[in-house]
CSV table of N, CA, C and O in Angstrom, one decimal:
chain,number,residue,atom,x,y,z
A,326,UNK,N,0.9,-1.4,0.3
A,326,UNK,CA,0.0,-0.1,0.3
A,326,UNK,C,1.0,1.1,0.1
A,326,UNK,O,1.9,1.5,0.7
A,327,UNK,N,0.6,2.3,-0.7
A,327,UNK,CA,1.4,3.1,-0.7
A,327,UNK,C,0.6,4.2,0.0
A,327,UNK,O,-0.2,4.8,-0.2
A,328,UNK,N,1.6,4.7,1.3
A,328,UNK,CA,1.2,5.4,2.2
A,328,UNK,C,1.2,6.6,1.7
A,328,UNK,O,0.1,7.7,2.4
A,329,UNK,N,2.2,7.3,1.4
A,329,UNK,CA,2.2,8.9,0.5
A,329,UNK,C,0.8,9.2,0.1
A,329,UNK,O,0.3,10.0,-0.2
A,330,UNK,N,0.0,8.0,-1.0
A,330,UNK,CA,-1.3,8.4,-1.3
A,330,UNK,C,-2.0,8.3,-0.7
A,330,UNK,O,-3.5,8.8,-1.0
A,331,UNK,N,-2.4,8.1,0.6
A,331,UNK,CA,-3.1,8.0,1.4
A,331,UNK,C,-3.8,9.6,1.6
A,331,UNK,O,-3.0,10.5,2.0
A,332,UNK,N,-5.2,9.6,1.6
A,332,UNK,CA,-5.4,11.5,1.9
A,332,UNK,C,-4.9,11.6,3.7
A,332,UNK,O,-5.1,10.9,4.1
A,333,UNK,N,-4.2,13.5,2.9
A,333,UNK,CA,-3.7,14.0,3.9
A,333,UNK,C,-2.2,13.6,4.5
A,333,UNK,O,-1.4,14.0,5.2
A,334,UNK,N,-1.8,12.5,4.1
A,334,UNK,CA,-0.5,11.9,4.6
A,334,UNK,C,-0.3,11.5,6.1
A,334,UNK,O,0.3,12.7,6.5
A,335,UNK,N,-0.9,10.6,6.5
A,335,UNK,CA,-0.5,10.2,8.4
A,335,UNK,C,0.7,10.2,8.2
A,335,UNK,O,1.5,10.4,7.9
A,336,UNK,N,1.1,11.2,9.5
A,336,UNK,CA,2.0,11.3,10.2
A,336,UNK,C,3.0,9.7,10.5
A,336,UNK,O,3.7,9.6,10.9
A,337,UNK,N,2.1,9.0,11.1
A,337,UNK,CA,2.0,7.8,11.8
A,337,UNK,C,0.8,6.7,11.0
A,337,UNK,O,-0.5,6.9,11.0
A,338,UNK,N,0.8,5.3,10.4
A,338,UNK,CA,0.7,4.9,9.6
A,338,UNK,C,0.6,3.6,10.2
A,338,UNK,O,1.0,2.6,9.7
A,339,UNK,N,-0.4,2.7,10.9
A,339,UNK,CA,-0.8,1.2,11.4
A,339,UNK,C,-1.7,0.5,10.4
A,339,UNK,O,-2.6,0.4,10.6
A,340,UNK,N,-1.0,0.3,9.5
A,340,UNK,CA,-1.6,-0.2,8.2
A,340,UNK,C,-2.1,-1.6,8.5
A,340,UNK,O,-3.4,-1.8,7.7
A,341,UNK,N,-2.0,-2.7,8.8
A,341,UNK,CA,-2.7,-3.8,9.2
A,341,UNK,C,-3.8,-3.6,10.0
A,341,UNK,O,-5.5,-3.8,9.3
A,342,UNK,N,-4.2,-2.5,10.9
A,342,UNK,CA,-5.2,-2.4,11.5
A,342,UNK,C,-6.0,-0.9,10.7
A,342,UNK,O,-7.1,-0.5,11.5
A,343,UNK,N,-5.3,-0.4,10.3
A,343,UNK,CA,-5.9,0.7,9.5
A,343,UNK,C,-5.9,2.0,10.1
A,343,UNK,O,-7.3,2.2,10.0
A,344,UNK,N,-5.1,2.2,10.6
A,344,UNK,CA,-5.1,3.3,11.5
A,344,UNK,C,-4.4,4.5,11.5
A,344,UNK,O,-3.4,4.4,11.2
A,345,UNK,N,-4.8,5.3,10.9
A,345,UNK,CA,-4.1,6.7,10.7
A,345,UNK,C,-3.9,7.9,11.9
A,345,UNK,O,-5.3,8.2,12.5
A,346,UNK,N,-2.8,8.2,12.4
A,346,UNK,CA,-2.5,9.5,13.3
A,346,UNK,C,-1.9,10.3,12.8
A,346,UNK,O,-1.2,10.5,11.7
A,347,UNK,N,-2.6,11.5,13.2
A,347,UNK,CA,-1.9,12.7,12.7
A,347,UNK,C,-1.5,13.8,14.3
A,347,UNK,O,-2.4,13.3,15.2
A,348,UNK,N,-0.4,14.1,14.4
A,348,UNK,CA,0.0,15.2,15.2
A,348,UNK,C,-0.4,16.5,14.9
A,348,UNK,O,0.4,17.0,13.9
A,349,UNK,N,-1.6,16.9,15.0
A,349,UNK,CA,-1.6,18.4,15.1
A,349,UNK,C,-1.1,19.9,15.7
A,349,UNK,O,-1.0,19.8,17.3
A,350,UNK,N,-0.1,20.5,14.6
A,350,UNK,CA,0.0,21.6,15.6
A,350,UNK,C,-0.8,22.7,16.1
A,350,UNK,O,-1.7,22.6,15.7
A,351,UNK,N,-0.7,22.7,17.7
A,351,UNK,CA,-1.3,24.1,18.4
A,351,UNK,C,-1.8,25.3,17.7
A,351,UNK,O,-3.1,25.6,17.6
A,352,UNK,N,-0.4,25.6,16.9
A,352,UNK,CA,-0.9,26.9,15.9
A,352,UNK,C,-1.3,26.4,14.6
A,352,UNK,O,-2.5,27.0,14.7
A,353,UNK,N,-1.5,25.4,13.8
A,353,UNK,CA,-2.0,25.5,12.7
A,353,UNK,C,-3.1,25.0,12.5
A,353,UNK,O,-3.4,24.8,11.7
A,354,UNK,N,-3.5,24.3,13.3
A,354,UNK,CA,-4.4,23.6,13.4
A,354,UNK,C,-5.3,24.4,15.0
A,354,UNK,O,-6.8,23.8,14.7
A,355,UNK,N,-4.9,25.5,15.2
A,355,UNK,CA,-6.0,26.3,15.8
A,355,UNK,C,-6.3,25.6,16.9
A,355,UNK,O,-7.7,26.0,17.6
A,356,UNK,N,-5.5,25.0,17.8
A,356,UNK,CA,-5.6,24.4,19.0
A,356,UNK,C,-6.7,25.8,19.9
A,356,UNK,O,-6.2,26.9,20.1
A,357,UNK,N,-8.0,25.6,20.7
A,357,UNK,CA,-8.3,25.9,21.9
A,357,UNK,C,-7.6,26.2,22.7
A,357,UNK,O,-7.8,27.5,23.6
A,358,UNK,N,-6.5,25.6,23.0
A,358,UNK,CA,-6.0,25.9,24.3
A,358,UNK,C,-4.6,26.6,24.0
A,358,UNK,O,-4.5,27.5,24.8
A,359,UNK,N,-4.5,26.1,23.0
A,359,UNK,CA,-2.7,27.1,23.1
A,359,UNK,C,-2.8,27.8,21.7
A,359,UNK,O,-1.4,28.5,21.7
A,360,UNK,N,-3.5,27.6,20.6
A,360,UNK,CA,-3.5,28.4,19.4
A,360,UNK,C,-3.9,30.1,19.9
A,360,UNK,O,-4.7,30.1,20.9
A,361,UNK,N,-3.5,30.7,18.4
A,361,UNK,CA,-3.3,32.3,18.5
A,361,UNK,C,-3.6,32.1,17.2
A,361,UNK,O,-2.7,31.9,16.7
A,362,UNK,N,-3.9,33.6,17.4
A,362,UNK,CA,-4.8,34.5,15.7
A,362,UNK,C,-3.4,35.4,15.8
A,362,UNK,O,-3.7,36.4,16.5
A,363,UNK,N,-2.6,35.4,14.7
A,363,UNK,CA,-1.7,36.8,14.8
A,363,UNK,C,-2.4,38.1,14.5
A,363,UNK,O,-3.6,37.8,14.1
A,364,UNK,N,-2.1,38.8,15.4
A,364,UNK,CA,-2.6,40.4,14.9
A,364,UNK,C,-2.2,41.2,14.0
A,364,UNK,O,-3.4,41.5,13.0
A,365,UNK,N,-1.0,40.5,12.8
A,365,UNK,CA,-1.4,41.1,11.4
A,365,UNK,C,-1.4,40.4,10.8
A,365,UNK,O,-1.8,39.4,10.8
A,366,UNK,N,-2.8,40.8,9.8
A,366,UNK,CA,-3.5,40.2,9.0
A,366,UNK,C,-4.3,39.3,9.5
A,366,UNK,O,-4.7,38.2,8.9
A,367,UNK,N,-4.8,39.4,10.9
A,367,UNK,CA,-6.1,38.3,11.4
A,367,UNK,C,-7.3,38.2,10.5
A,367,UNK,O,-7.1,36.4,10.8
A,368,UNK,N,-7.2,38.7,9.6
A,368,UNK,CA,-8.7,38.0,9.0
A,368,UNK,C,-8.2,37.1,8.1
A,368,UNK,O,-8.8,35.7,7.6
A,369,UNK,N,-6.8,37.2,7.4
A,369,UNK,CA,-6.2,36.2,6.7
A,369,UNK,C,-5.4,35.1,8.0
A,369,UNK,O,-6.1,33.8,6.9
A,370,UNK,N,-5.7,35.4,8.3
A,370,UNK,CA,-5.6,33.8,9.8
A,370,UNK,C,-6.5,33.2,9.6
A,370,UNK,O,-6.6,31.9,9.9
A,371,UNK,N,-6.9,33.9,9.7
A,371,UNK,CA,-8.7,33.0,10.4
A,371,UNK,C,-9.2,32.1,9.5
A,371,UNK,O,-9.8,31.3,9.6
A,372,UNK,N,-9.1,32.8,8.2
A,372,UNK,CA,-9.8,32.1,7.0
A,372,UNK,C,-8.9,31.1,6.6
A,372,UNK,O,-9.2,29.9,6.3
A,373,UNK,N,-7.3,30.9,7.1
A,373,UNK,CA,-6.5,30.0,6.6
A,373,UNK,C,-6.8,28.6,7.9
A,373,UNK,O,-6.7,28.0,7.5
A,374,UNK,N,-6.7,29.3,8.9
A,374,UNK,CA,-7.0,28.1,9.8
A,374,UNK,C,-8.7,27.8,9.5
A,374,UNK,O,-8.9,26.5,9.9
A,375,UNK,N,-9.4,27.9,9.2
A,375,UNK,CA,-10.6,27.6,8.9
A,375,UNK,C,-10.4,26.8,7.7
A,375,UNK,O,-11.1,25.7,7.7
A,376,UNK,N,-10.0,27.2,6.8
A,376,UNK,CA,-9.1,26.1,5.7
A,376,UNK,C,-8.4,25.2,6.2
A,376,UNK,O,-9.4,23.8,5.6
A,377,UNK,N,-7.6,24.8,7.1
A,377,UNK,CA,-7.3,23.9,7.5
A,377,UNK,C,-7.9,23.3,8.2
A,377,UNK,O,-8.2,21.5,8.1
A,378,UNK,N,-8.9,23.6,9.0
A,378,UNK,CA,-10.2,22.7,9.8
A,378,UNK,C,-10.8,21.9,8.8
A,378,UNK,O,-11.0,20.4,8.4
A,379,UNK,N,-11.5,22.8,7.6
A,379,UNK,CA,-11.8,21.9,6.5
A,379,UNK,C,-11.0,21.2,5.7
A,379,UNK,O,-11.8,20.1,5.1
A,380,UNK,N,-10.5,21.0,5.2
A,380,UNK,CA,-9.4,20.2,4.8
A,380,UNK,C,-9.3,18.8,5.4
A,380,UNK,O,-9.5,18.0,4.8
A,381,UNK,N,-9.1,19.1,6.9
A,381,UNK,CA,-9.2,17.5,7.5
A,381,UNK,C,-10.1,16.9,8.2
A,381,UNK,O,-9.9,16.3,8.0
A,382,UNK,N,-10.9,18.0,7.9
A,382,UNK,CA,-12.5,17.0,7.9
A,382,UNK,C,-12.5,16.2,6.4
A,382,UNK,O,-13.2,15.1,6.5
A,383,UNK,N,-12.6,17.0,5.4
A,383,UNK,CA,-12.3,16.0,4.1
A,383,UNK,C,-11.5,14.8,4.4
A,383,UNK,O,-11.7,13.9,3.8
A,384,UNK,N,-10.3,15.1,4.6
A,384,UNK,CA,-9.1,13.9,4.8
A,384,UNK,C,-9.8,12.7,5.8
A,384,UNK,O,-9.4,11.9,5.1
A,385,UNK,N,-10.2,13.4,6.6
A,385,UNK,CA,-10.8,12.0,7.3
A,385,UNK,C,-11.8,11.3,6.8
A,385,UNK,O,-11.8,10.2,7.2
A,386,UNK,N,-13.0,12.4,6.1
A,386,UNK,CA,-14.1,11.4,6.0
A,386,UNK,C,-13.0,10.7,5.3
A,386,UNK,O,-13.9,9.8,4.5
A,387,UNK,N,-12.3,10.8,3.6
A,387,UNK,CA,-11.9,10.0,3.1
A,387,UNK,C,-11.0,9.4,3.2
A,387,UNK,O,-11.4,7.7,2.7
A,388,UNK,N,-10.3,9.1,4.2
A,388,UNK,CA,-9.7,8.0,5.4
A,388,UNK,C,-10.8,7.0,5.6
A,388,UNK,O,-10.6,6.1,5.3
A,389,UNK,N,-11.7,7.2,6.5
A,389,UNK,CA,-13.5,6.9,6.7
A,389,UNK,C,-13.4,5.8,6.3
A,389,UNK,O,-14.1,4.6,6.0
A,390,UNK,N,-13.8,6.8,4.5
A,390,UNK,CA,-14.1,5.8,3.5
A,390,UNK,C,-13.4,4.6,2.7
A,390,UNK,O,-14.0,3.5,2.6
A,391,UNK,N,-12.0,4.7,3.6
A,391,UNK,CA,-11.0,3.6,2.5
A,391,UNK,C,-10.7,2.8,4.2
A,391,UNK,O,-10.2,1.6,3.6
A,392,UNK,N,-11.7,2.7,4.9
A,392,UNK,CA,-11.6,2.1,5.8
A,392,UNK,C,-10.7,2.4,7.1
A,392,UNK,O,-10.6,1.0,8.0
A,393,UNK,N,-10.2,3.3,7.0
A,393,UNK,CA,-9.5,3.8,8.2
A,393,UNK,C,-10.4,4.4,9.4
A,393,UNK,O,-10.9,4.9,9.3
A,394,UNK,N,-9.2,3.7,10.5
A,394,UNK,CA,-9.5,4.9,11.5
A,394,UNK,C,-9.1,6.4,12.0
A,394,UNK,O,-7.8,5.8,11.5
A,395,UNK,N,-9.5,7.2,11.8
A,395,UNK,CA,-8.5,8.4,12.1
A,395,UNK,C,-8.6,8.9,13.9
A,395,UNK,O,-9.5,9.3,13.7
A,396,UNK,N,-7.2,9.1,14.2
A,396,UNK,CA,-6.6,9.3,15.4
A,396,UNK,C,-5.6,10.5,15.1
A,396,UNK,O,-4.9,10.8,14.5
A,397,UNK,N,-6.5,11.9,16.3
A,397,UNK,CA,-5.8,13.1,16.0
A,397,UNK,C,-5.2,13.5,17.2
A,397,UNK,O,-5.7,13.3,18.3
A,398,UNK,N,-4.2,13.7,17.6
A,398,UNK,CA,-3.4,14.2,19.0
A,398,UNK,C,-2.9,15.5,18.6
A,398,UNK,O,-2.2,15.9,17.5
A,399,UNK,N,-3.2,16.4,19.7
A,399,UNK,CA,-2.4,17.8,20.0
A,399,UNK,C,-1.2,17.5,20.1
A,399,UNK,O,-0.4,16.7,20.9
A,400,UNK,N,-0.1,18.9,19.8
A,400,UNK,CA,1.3,18.7,19.7
A,400,UNK,C,1.3,18.1,21.8
A,400,UNK,O,2.8,18.0,22.3
A,401,UNK,N,0.3,19.2,22.1
A,401,UNK,CA,0.8,19.5,23.8
A,401,UNK,C,-0.1,17.9,24.5
A,401,UNK,O,0.8,18.4,25.8
A,402,UNK,N,-0.5,17.3,24.4
A,402,UNK,CA,-0.9,16.0,24.8
A,402,UNK,C,0.4,15.2,25.1
A,402,UNK,O,1.4,15.1,24.5
A,403,UNK,N,-0.2,14.3,26.5
A,403,UNK,CA,0.7,13.6,26.9
A,403,UNK,C,0.8,12.6,25.6
A,403,UNK,O,0.2,11.6,25.8
A,404,UNK,N,2.4,12.1,25.7
A,404,UNK,CA,2.6,11.3,24.0
A,404,UNK,C,2.2,9.6,25.1
A,404,UNK,O,2.0,8.7,24.3
A,405,UNK,N,2.4,9.3,26.0
A,405,UNK,CA,2.1,8.5,26.6
A,405,UNK,C,0.6,8.0,27.0
A,405,UNK,O,0.6,7.1,26.3
A,406,UNK,N,0.3,8.7,26.9
A,406,UNK,CA,-1.5,8.6,27.1
A,406,UNK,C,-2.0,8.2,25.8
A,406,UNK,O,-3.0,7.1,25.7
A,407,UNK,N,-1.5,9.1,24.8
A,407,UNK,CA,-1.8,9.0,23.2
A,407,UNK,C,-1.6,7.9,22.7
A,407,UNK,O,-1.9,6.7,22.1
A,408,UNK,N,0.0,7.2,23.3
A,408,UNK,CA,0.5,6.1,22.8
A,408,UNK,C,-0.9,5.1,23.4
A,408,UNK,O,-1.0,3.6,22.4
A,409,UNK,N,-1.0,4.7,24.6
A,409,UNK,CA,-1.5,4.3,25.3
A,409,UNK,C,-3.2,3.6,24.6
A,409,UNK,O,-3.8,2.9,24.4
A,410,UNK,N,-3.5,4.7,24.3
A,410,UNK,CA,-4.7,4.8,23.6
A,410,UNK,C,-4.8,4.3,22.0
A,410,UNK,O,-5.5,3.4,21.3
A,411,UNK,N,-3.8,4.5,21.5
A,411,UNK,CA,-3.2,4.0,20.0
A,411,UNK,C,-3.2,2.7,20.1
A,411,UNK,O,-3.9,2.0,19.3
A,412,UNK,N,-2.3,2.3,20.8
A,412,UNK,CA,-1.9,1.0,21.1
A,412,UNK,C,-3.9,-0.1,21.1
A,412,UNK,O,-3.8,-0.9,20.8
A,413,UNK,N,-4.4,0.4,22.2
A,413,UNK,CA,-5.7,0.1,22.6
A,413,UNK,C,-6.4,0.0,21.4
A,413,UNK,O,-7.0,-1.5,21.1
A,414,UNK,N,-6.7,0.8,20.6
A,414,UNK,CA,-7.4,0.7,19.3
A,414,UNK,C,-6.6,-0.2,18.3
A,414,UNK,O,-7.4,-1.1,17.5
A,415,UNK,N,-5.5,-0.1,18.1
A,415,UNK,CA,-4.6,-1.2,17.5
A,415,UNK,C,-5.2,-2.8,17.8
A,415,UNK,O,-5.5,-3.2,17.0
A,416,UNK,N,-4.8,-2.6,19.2
A,416,UNK,CA,-5.3,-4.6,19.5
A,416,UNK,C,-6.9,-4.6,19.1
A,416,UNK,O,-6.6,-5.9,18.7
A,417,UNK,N,-7.8,-3.6,19.5
A,417,UNK,CA,-9.2,-4.3,19.0
A,417,UNK,C,-9.3,-4.2,17.6
A,417,UNK,O,-10.4,-5.4,17.2
A,418,UNK,N,-9.2,-3.1,16.9
A,418,UNK,CA,-8.9,-3.6,15.8
A,418,UNK,C,-8.3,-4.7,15.1
A,418,UNK,O,-9.0,-5.7,14.2
A,419,UNK,N,-7.1,-5.3,15.2
A,419,UNK,CA,-6.0,-5.7,14.8
A,419,UNK,C,-7.0,-7.9,15.2
A,419,UNK,O,-7.1,-8.4,14.9
A,420,UNK,N,-7.6,-7.3,15.9
A,420,UNK,CA,-8.7,-8.7,16.9
A,420,UNK,C,-9.7,-9.4,15.5
A,420,UNK,O,-10.2,-10.1,15.5
A,421,UNK,N,-9.8,-8.1,15.2
A,421,UNK,CA,-11.3,-8.5,14.6
A,421,UNK,C,-10.6,-8.9,12.6
A,421,UNK,O,-11.6,-8.7,12.1
A,422,UNK,N,-10.0,-8.8,12.5
A,422,UNK,CA,-9.0,-9.4,11.7
A,422,UNK,C,-9.1,-10.9,11.3
A,422,UNK,O,-8.6,-11.3,11.9
């Protein structure tokens, strides 16, 4: 399977279980907790962030249509907790194969 051809090019792809993981940056994906909108060209940045959210939604839908589970994590999240969650989903999906 050509992972580069997957919608959105996941940061991590667990191919057997078809799990796509994306690590979202707080700035670029407009995190509610840490994201901020620059003061210069504010309207442009708000539109940019909206387009990013819309692109992510389209990409997620396309992956789900292909049978993939999509997991997003924020760059500020506890990596151990996220890894545990991903491992649990991997075990569940792998058991169904």
